[in-house]
Every structure is written in structure tokens, then in C-alpha cells.
Coordinates of C-alpha atoms and ligand atoms in Angstrom, one line a residue:
M1 CA 25.7 -1.5 4.0
S2 CA 22.6 -3.0 2.4
V3 CA 20.4 -1.4 -0.2
A4 CA 16.8 -2.5 -0.9
L5 CA 14.1 -1.6 -3.2
A6 CA 10.4 -2.0 -2.9
H7 CA 7.3 -0.9 -4.7
P8 CA 4.3 0.9 -3.4
N9 CA 1.0 -1.0 -3.6
I10 CA -2.6 -0.3 -4.3
A11 CA -5.2 -2.3 -2.3
L12 CA -8.2 -3.8 -4.2
I13 CA -9.7 -4.9 -1.0
K14 CA -8.7 -2.4 1.6
Y15 CA -8.4 -2.3 5.4
W16 CA -9.4 0.7 7.5
G17 CA -9.0 0.2 11.2
N18 CA -6.6 -1.9 13.4
R19 CA -7.5 -4.3 16.2
D20 CA -4.2 -3.3 17.7
N21 CA -2.8 0.1 16.7
D22 CA 0.7 -0.6 18.2
L23 CA 1.2 -3.9 16.5
R24 CA -0.6 -2.8 13.4
L25 CA -2.9 -5.7 13.4
P26 CA -5.8 -4.9 10.9
V27 CA -9.5 -5.5 11.4
N28 CA -9.7 -7.4 8.2
G29 CA -7.5 -9.0 5.5
S30 CA -6.7 -7.1 2.3
I31 CA -5.6 -7.7 -1.3
S32 CA -3.3 -5.5 -3.4
I33 CA -1.0 -5.2 -6.4
N34 CA 2.5 -3.9 -6.3
L35 CA 3.0 -0.9 -8.6
D36 CA 5.9 -1.6 -11.0
G37 CA 8.1 1.3 -12.1
L38 CA 7.5 3.2 -8.9
F39 CA 9.8 2.3 -6.0
T40 CA 11.6 3.5 -2.8
R41 CA 15.3 2.6 -2.6
T42 CA 16.7 2.6 0.9
S43 CA 20.3 2.0 2.1
V44 CA 21.0 1.1 5.8
S45 CA 24.5 0.8 7.4
F46 CA 25.0 0.2 11.2
G47 CA 28.0 1.8 12.7
N48 CA 29.3 3.8 15.7
A49 CA 27.1 7.0 15.3
K50 CA 25.6 8.4 18.4
S51 CA 22.0 8.0 17.2
D52 CA 20.1 6.9 14.1
S53 CA 19.9 9.2 11.2
L54 CA 17.4 9.4 8.3
T55 CA 17.7 11.2 5.0
I56 CA 14.7 11.2 2.6
N57 CA 15.1 12.5 -0.9
G58 CA 18.2 14.4 0.2
S59 CA 16.7 16.1 3.3
E60 CA 17.5 15.1 6.8
V61 CA 14.4 13.9 8.8
G62 CA 14.0 14.1 12.6
G63 CA 11.0 14.0 14.9
K64 CA 8.1 11.6 14.3
G65 CA 9.5 10.4 10.9
L66 CA 12.7 9.4 12.5
A67 CA 11.0 7.8 15.6
R68 CA 8.9 5.6 13.3
V69 CA 12.1 4.3 11.5
S70 CA 14.0 3.8 14.7
H71 CA 11.1 1.8 16.0
I72 CA 11.8 -0.7 13.1
L73 CA 15.6 -0.4 13.6
N74 CA 15.0 -1.3 17.4
L75 CA 13.2 -4.5 16.4
V76 CA 16.0 -5.4 14.1
R77 CA 18.6 -4.7 16.7
E78 CA 16.8 -6.8 19.2
M79 CA 16.6 -9.7 16.7
A80 CA 20.2 -9.4 15.8
Q81 CA 21.3 -8.7 19.4
M82 CA 23.3 -5.6 18.5
N83 CA 23.2 -2.0 19.6
E84 CA 24.8 0.0 16.8
H85 CA 23.0 3.0 15.4
A86 CA 22.1 3.3 11.7
I87 CA 22.5 5.7 8.9
V88 CA 19.3 5.3 6.7
T89 CA 19.1 6.9 3.3
S90 CA 15.9 6.6 1.3
E91 CA 14.8 7.9 -2.1
N92 CA 11.5 7.6 -4.0
N93 CA 11.5 7.7 -7.7
F94 CA 8.0 9.1 -7.7
P95 CA 7.3 12.7 -6.7
S96 CA 6.3 13.0 -3.2
G97 CA 3.6 15.4 -4.3
A98 CA 2.1 12.8 -6.7
G99 CA -0.3 11.7 -4.0
I100 CA 1.0 8.1 -3.9
A101 CA 1.6 6.9 -0.3
S102 CA 5.3 6.2 0.1
S103 CA 5.0 4.5 3.5
A104 CA 4.3 1.1 2.1
S105 CA 7.4 0.9 -0.2
A106 CA 9.5 2.8 2.4
F107 CA 8.9 0.4 5.3
A108 CA 9.2 -2.6 3.0
A109 CA 12.6 -1.4 1.8
L110 CA 13.6 -0.5 5.2
A111 CA 12.6 -3.9 6.8
L112 CA 14.7 -5.7 4.1
A113 CA 17.8 -3.4 4.1
A114 CA 18.0 -3.1 7.9
S115 CA 17.6 -6.8 8.6
N116 CA 20.2 -7.6 5.9
A117 CA 22.6 -5.1 7.1
A118 CA 22.3 -6.5 10.6
G119 CA 23.3 -9.9 9.3
L120 CA 19.8 -11.4 9.5
S121 CA 18.4 -13.5 6.8
L122 CA 14.7 -13.3 7.4
T123 CA 12.0 -15.3 5.5
Q124 CA 9.4 -13.4 3.5
P125 CA 6.7 -13.9 6.2
E126 CA 9.2 -12.5 8.8
L127 CA 10.1 -9.6 6.6
S128 CA 6.4 -8.9 5.9
R129 CA 5.7 -8.9 9.7
L130 CA 8.6 -6.4 10.4
A131 CA 7.5 -4.1 7.6
R132 CA 3.9 -4.2 9.0
R133 CA 5.2 -2.8 12.3
G134 CA 6.2 0.4 10.4
S135 CA 3.1 0.8 8.2
G136 CA 0.4 -1.9 7.9
S137 CA 0.2 -1.7 4.1
A138 CA 4.0 -2.1 3.9
S139 CA 3.6 -5.9 4.8
R140 CA 2.0 -6.2 1.3
S141 CA 5.0 -4.6 -0.5
I142 CA 7.3 -7.5 0.6
P143 CA 5.9 -10.3 -1.7
G144 CA 5.5 -9.8 -5.4
G145 CA 2.6 -9.4 -7.8
F146 CA -1.0 -10.0 -6.4
V147 CA -0.7 -10.1 -2.6
E148 CA -3.0 -10.9 0.2
W149 CA -2.4 -9.8 3.8
Q150 CA -4.1 -12.2 6.2
M151 CA -5.4 -10.5 9.3
G152 CA -4.1 -13.5 11.3
K153 CA -4.9 -14.5 14.8
D154 CA -2.1 -12.8 16.5
E155 CA 1.1 -10.9 15.8
T156 CA 2.9 -13.9 14.4
D157 CA 0.5 -14.8 11.6
S158 CA -0.5 -11.4 10.4
F159 CA 1.6 -11.1 7.3
A160 CA 1.3 -11.1 3.5
F161 CA 1.9 -13.6 0.7
S162 CA 1.5 -13.6 -3.1
I163 CA -1.6 -15.2 -4.5
A164 CA -0.3 -14.8 -8.1
D165 CA 3.0 -13.4 -9.3
A166 CA 3.4 -10.2 -11.3
T167 CA 3.2 -12.0 -14.7
H168 CA -0.2 -13.7 -14.0
W169 CA -2.4 -10.9 -15.3
D170 CA -1.2 -7.8 -17.1
L171 CA -3.2 -5.1 -15.4
R172 CA -2.3 -1.5 -15.5
D173 CA -3.1 1.2 -12.8
C174 CA -3.7 4.6 -14.3
I175 CA -3.5 6.9 -11.4
A176 CA -5.5 10.1 -12.1
I177 CA -3.8 12.8 -10.0
V178 CA -6.5 15.3 -9.0
S179 CA -4.5 16.9 -6.2
A180 CA -0.8 16.6 -5.4
S181 CA -1.2 18.3 -2.0
H182 CA -0.5 16.2 1.2
K183 CA -3.6 14.6 2.8
K184 CA -5.1 16.4 5.9
T185 CA -5.5 13.3 8.0
G186 CA -3.0 10.5 7.6
S187 CA -3.8 6.9 7.7
T188 CA -2.5 6.3 11.2
E189 CA -4.9 8.8 12.7
G190 CA -7.7 7.5 10.4
H191 CA -7.3 3.9 11.6
A192 CA -7.6 5.0 15.2
I193 CA -11.1 6.4 14.6
A194 CA -12.5 4.0 12.1
G195 CA -14.4 2.3 15.0
T196 CA -16.4 5.5 15.6
S197 CA -18.4 5.0 12.4
P198 CA -21.6 2.9 12.9
L199 CA -20.9 1.4 9.5
Q200 CA -17.5 -0.1 10.4
L201 CA -18.9 -3.2 12.0
A202 CA -20.9 -4.1 8.9
R203 CA -17.9 -3.4 6.7
V204 CA -15.6 -5.6 8.7
A205 CA -18.2 -8.4 9.1
D206 CA -18.6 -8.5 5.3
A207 CA -14.9 -8.5 4.6
P208 CA -14.4 -12.3 4.2
R209 CA -17.0 -12.3 1.4
R210 CA -15.2 -9.5 -0.4
L211 CA -11.9 -11.2 -0.1
T212 CA -13.3 -14.4 -1.6
L213 CA -14.7 -12.7 -4.5
C214 CA -11.6 -10.6 -5.1
R215 CA -9.3 -13.6 -4.8
R216 CA -11.4 -15.6 -7.2
A217 CA -11.6 -12.7 -9.8
V218 CA -7.8 -12.4 -9.7
L219 CA -7.1 -16.2 -10.1
E220 CA -9.7 -16.5 -12.9
K221 CA -8.7 -13.0 -14.5
D222 CA -12.3 -12.1 -14.4
F223 CA -12.1 -8.2 -14.9
N224 CA -15.8 -7.6 -14.6
A225 CA -16.0 -9.5 -11.2
L226 CA -13.0 -7.7 -10.0
A227 CA -14.3 -4.3 -11.0
N228 CA -17.6 -4.8 -9.2
I229 CA -16.0 -6.0 -5.9
M230 CA -13.1 -3.5 -5.9
E231 CA -15.3 -0.5 -6.4
H232 CA -17.8 -1.7 -3.8
D233 CA -14.9 -2.2 -1.3
S234 CA -13.5 1.3 -1.9
D235 CA -16.9 2.9 -1.7
T236 CA -17.7 1.1 1.7
M237 CA -14.4 2.3 3.0
H238 CA -15.1 5.8 2.1
A239 CA -18.6 5.5 3.7
V240 CA -16.9 4.5 6.9
M241 CA -14.4 7.4 6.6
M242 CA -17.3 9.9 5.9
T243 CA -19.2 8.7 9.1
S244 CA -16.5 8.5 11.5
S245 CA -16.1 11.2 14.2
P246 CA -14.4 13.4 13.1
A247 CA -15.6 12.8 9.6
L248 CA -12.9 12.3 6.9
H249 CA -13.9 13.3 3.4
Y250 CA -11.0 12.5 1.1
W251 CA -12.9 12.7 -2.2
Q252 CA -12.8 16.1 -4.2
A253 CA -15.3 17.1 -6.9
A254 CA -12.8 15.8 -9.5
S255 CA -12.5 12.4 -7.7
V256 CA -16.2 12.0 -8.1
T257 CA -16.0 13.1 -11.8
V258 CA -13.4 10.4 -12.4
M259 CA -15.4 7.6 -10.6
E260 CA -18.6 8.6 -12.4
S261 CA -16.8 8.5 -15.8
V262 CA -15.2 5.2 -15.1
R263 CA -18.5 3.7 -14.3
A264 CA -20.1 5.1 -17.5
W265 CA -17.2 3.8 -19.6
R266 CA -17.6 0.3 -18.1
A267 CA -21.4 0.4 -18.8
Q268 CA -20.3 1.0 -22.4
G269 CA -18.1 -2.1 -22.5
M270 CA -14.7 -0.6 -21.7
P271 CA -12.9 -2.7 -18.9
V272 CA -12.0 0.0 -16.3
A273 CA -12.5 0.1 -12.6
Y274 CA -11.7 2.5 -9.8
T275 CA -10.4 2.5 -6.3
V276 CA -9.5 5.3 -3.9
D277 CA -7.1 5.4 -1.0
A278 CA -7.1 7.9 1.9
G279 CA -6.7 10.9 -0.6
P280 CA -8.4 12.4 -3.5
N281 CA -6.5 10.7 -6.4
V282 CA -8.3 7.9 -8.3
H283 CA -6.6 4.6 -9.2
V284 CA -8.2 3.2 -12.5
L285 CA -7.3 -0.4 -13.2
C286 CA -7.5 -1.9 -16.6
P287 CA -6.1 -4.6 -18.8
F288 CA -2.9 -3.6 -20.8
A289 CA -4.9 -3.5 -24.0
V290 CA -7.0 -0.5 -23.0
Q291 CA -4.3 1.3 -21.0
K292 CA -3.6 4.0 -23.7
E293 CA -7.4 4.8 -24.3
A294 CA -8.0 4.8 -20.5
Q295 CA -5.0 7.2 -19.9
A296 CA -6.1 9.6 -22.8
R297 CA -9.7 9.6 -21.6
L298 CA -8.7 10.3 -18.0
Q299 CA -6.2 13.0 -19.0
N300 CA -9.1 14.9 -20.7
L301 CA -11.4 14.9 -17.7
P302 CA -11.9 18.4 -15.8
G303 CA -9.7 18.5 -12.7
V304 CA -7.3 15.7 -13.7
E305 CA -3.7 17.3 -13.5
N306 CA -1.8 14.2 -14.5
V307 CA -2.0 10.4 -15.1
L308 CA 0.7 8.1 -13.9
V309 CA 0.7 4.5 -15.2
A310 CA 2.1 1.5 -13.4
G311 CA 2.0 -2.2 -14.2
V312 CA 2.1 -5.1 -11.7
G313 CA 5.4 -5.2 -9.8
G314 CA 7.6 -7.8 -8.2
P315 CA 8.7 -8.3 -4.6
A316 CA 10.9 -6.2 -2.4
R317 CA 14.5 -7.0 -3.2
L318 CA 18.1 -6.4 -2.3
V319 CA 20.1 -4.4 -4.8
E320 CA 23.5 -4.3 -3.2
S321 CA 24.7 -6.0 -0.1
I322 CA 28.0 -5.3 1.6
S323 CA 28.1 -6.6 4.9
S324 CA 29.6 -4.1 7.5
R325 CA 29.7 -6.6 10.4
Ligands
DP6_401 C1 -6.6 3.4 2.8 O1 -1.0 1.1 5.9 O2 -0.9 3.5 5.2 O3 -4.5 2.7 1.9 O4 -0.1 1.7 9.2 O5 -0.8 4.0 9.6 O6 0.8 3.5 7.8 P1 -0.3 3.0 8.6 O7 -1.6 2.8 7.5 P2 -1.5 2.4 6.0 O8 -3.1 2.4 5.7 C2 -3.6 2.0 4.5 C3 -4.9 2.4 4.3 C4 -5.4 2.4 2.9 C5 -6.0 1.1 2.5 C6 -5.1 0.0 2.3 O9 -4.0 0.2 1.7 O10 -5.5 -1.1 2.5

């Protein structure tokens, strides 16, 4: 049996849309940070069971959820040339209603635990590619710290790597939870219709510029430059979402209140910046020094139910490895 742990991540430069939905090859590169303190812990053991089984947070999962996991297990079985089925048990230490996508940490932990349990010793790029096949953003939860996922030219070079480790810059992500309910349209369906927005071509064409600016801001620890490019990137992604067919509106009134407040606080000199994924909750980044103040201010805004705080997290890692083969 192998047990692995991986953090979720939040993208500062995001991707929305794939050029190949089956292989999960994105239309542009992206940059993210892993979220320390939040994690998925997954154990995998191969044996003589009749089929794969999956338990998430104590409940047995079948249907599409299990099929998505078996897809990764099939790739592992193919690489290891074996055909045993697997028992997969997974737990998130963050509430599933917290509005934080668990697919990135889940598929990163699965890729590592399953490949290890099958006796494979994959490199970080190989693990990142494998995790990507389960959920695109999972490719970014394999390496640690500040991570870039290069879109690549083909399947083999679309993987993520660290551009700076977790200790490089002590940023905090204060996640303003405005709604804990599950999103109406998931990322997989969203990616498939991104191309229907007339704005998508422009957003994709401009991605190399945004990636360069973000990479530089991270490496130089230039918060203001990071703030400007990450908010712009998030806004353009939501513009694409809102103008696709069907239109996807993820922001709620409280999301807009948080974003407007963050912009106003920054104009007054406070280093804070927002980014929003495919849901209504707002991730507010800030340096460690202003975390308490940012958290307190966010908590007081109308519509904010709760504020979760995470630092910059390390790579996916094995926490236990007892070979069953
Ligand atoms: C808005 O990687 O979650 O968070 O491959 O279908 O699981 P699937 O999609 P996913 O999409 C992430 C979209 C995003 C932006 C980002 O994280 O880059």
C-alpha cells in the first residue's frame, strides 16, 4: 500500500479551455501556488478485488467519480504491466463545502500513491503528466511552491515544474468563502465550451505576455506587479466564461463586494490582490505581514461567511510506502 499527500493550488495565471479535452492539454500555460495546510491524503493498494473501489471522506463513490479514478489507474497498470484492481481511499482535510476545488490535490495524490503502489518510480515531470490526465490543474500540485505548467507542444511536454520553492516568498492566500455550495457547472464542462466565447482567442493570444509578467513578479517578489497581472488574468477568464454559450456566471454579489474592497484597500497602500476560480469564492493574496489585517477586514464584509488562510505549500509527497508487490 502507498499513501500520498498533495495540496490544492490556486492559479495566479489561469487556464480555461483545452486544445485536447481527452489528454487535458491546455490552450495556454499557467502559474500557481500550492496551498499549505490544506491537503488530500490518498492510499492505494493493488490486489485481487474484482474491480477498482473508491472511498472519499468515508463514503463509497461509484459512477463518474470512480471512472475518472480508474482512468488514471488504467494508465498506471499499463505502465507497470499489471492488471490487479485497486482499493483507493481518499480524505481531504478541508471541508468539501468550503468551495475549494479538491480535484487538483486529489489527482496529484492519486498519481503519486498509485504509481508507487504499482512499483513504479516516476520522475516529477512524469507524475505531473499523469496527474494532468485526471484533472488539468492537478499537474501543478505535483511540484512544490510556485509552479508553472507549460502548455507543451504535445502530450509528453505538457507538465508542471517549480519556478521557486515554497520558502521563496511568504505569501498568504486568504480565501473569502461567500458560498459553500457546489458549483453549477464544473471545470470539465466549462473547458469544453470556452472556445464559444469570442473573447477566448484574444485571451489565449495574450497569455505568453501575462505568464512573463507573472513569472517576473514572482521571481522579483514584486507584489504590486503580481497584483496587477493576477487580477487582470482572473478578470479576463471570467469575461470569457460570461460570454461563452451557454454563459457561465460564477461571481455572486458578495464576490464583487470582496473584489471591489480589495482594489480599494490596495489603492490605499495595502498589499492585497484577488483571483477567482470557477466558483464564487475570492482568493485574496497578501504578504504574511498583512495577513491578520486582511483576514479581519474580509471577515467583516457583507456576505463573507468565513475566511480560510493558507501559506505556500510544498510538493506532493509519499507519507507511507509498504510495497504490496
Ligand atoms: C478555473 O483543472 O479543475 O481553476 O481538468 O476538468 O479537472 P479539469 O479542470 P481543472 O480546471 C481549472 C480551472 C481554473 C483555472 C486554473 O486552475 O488554472
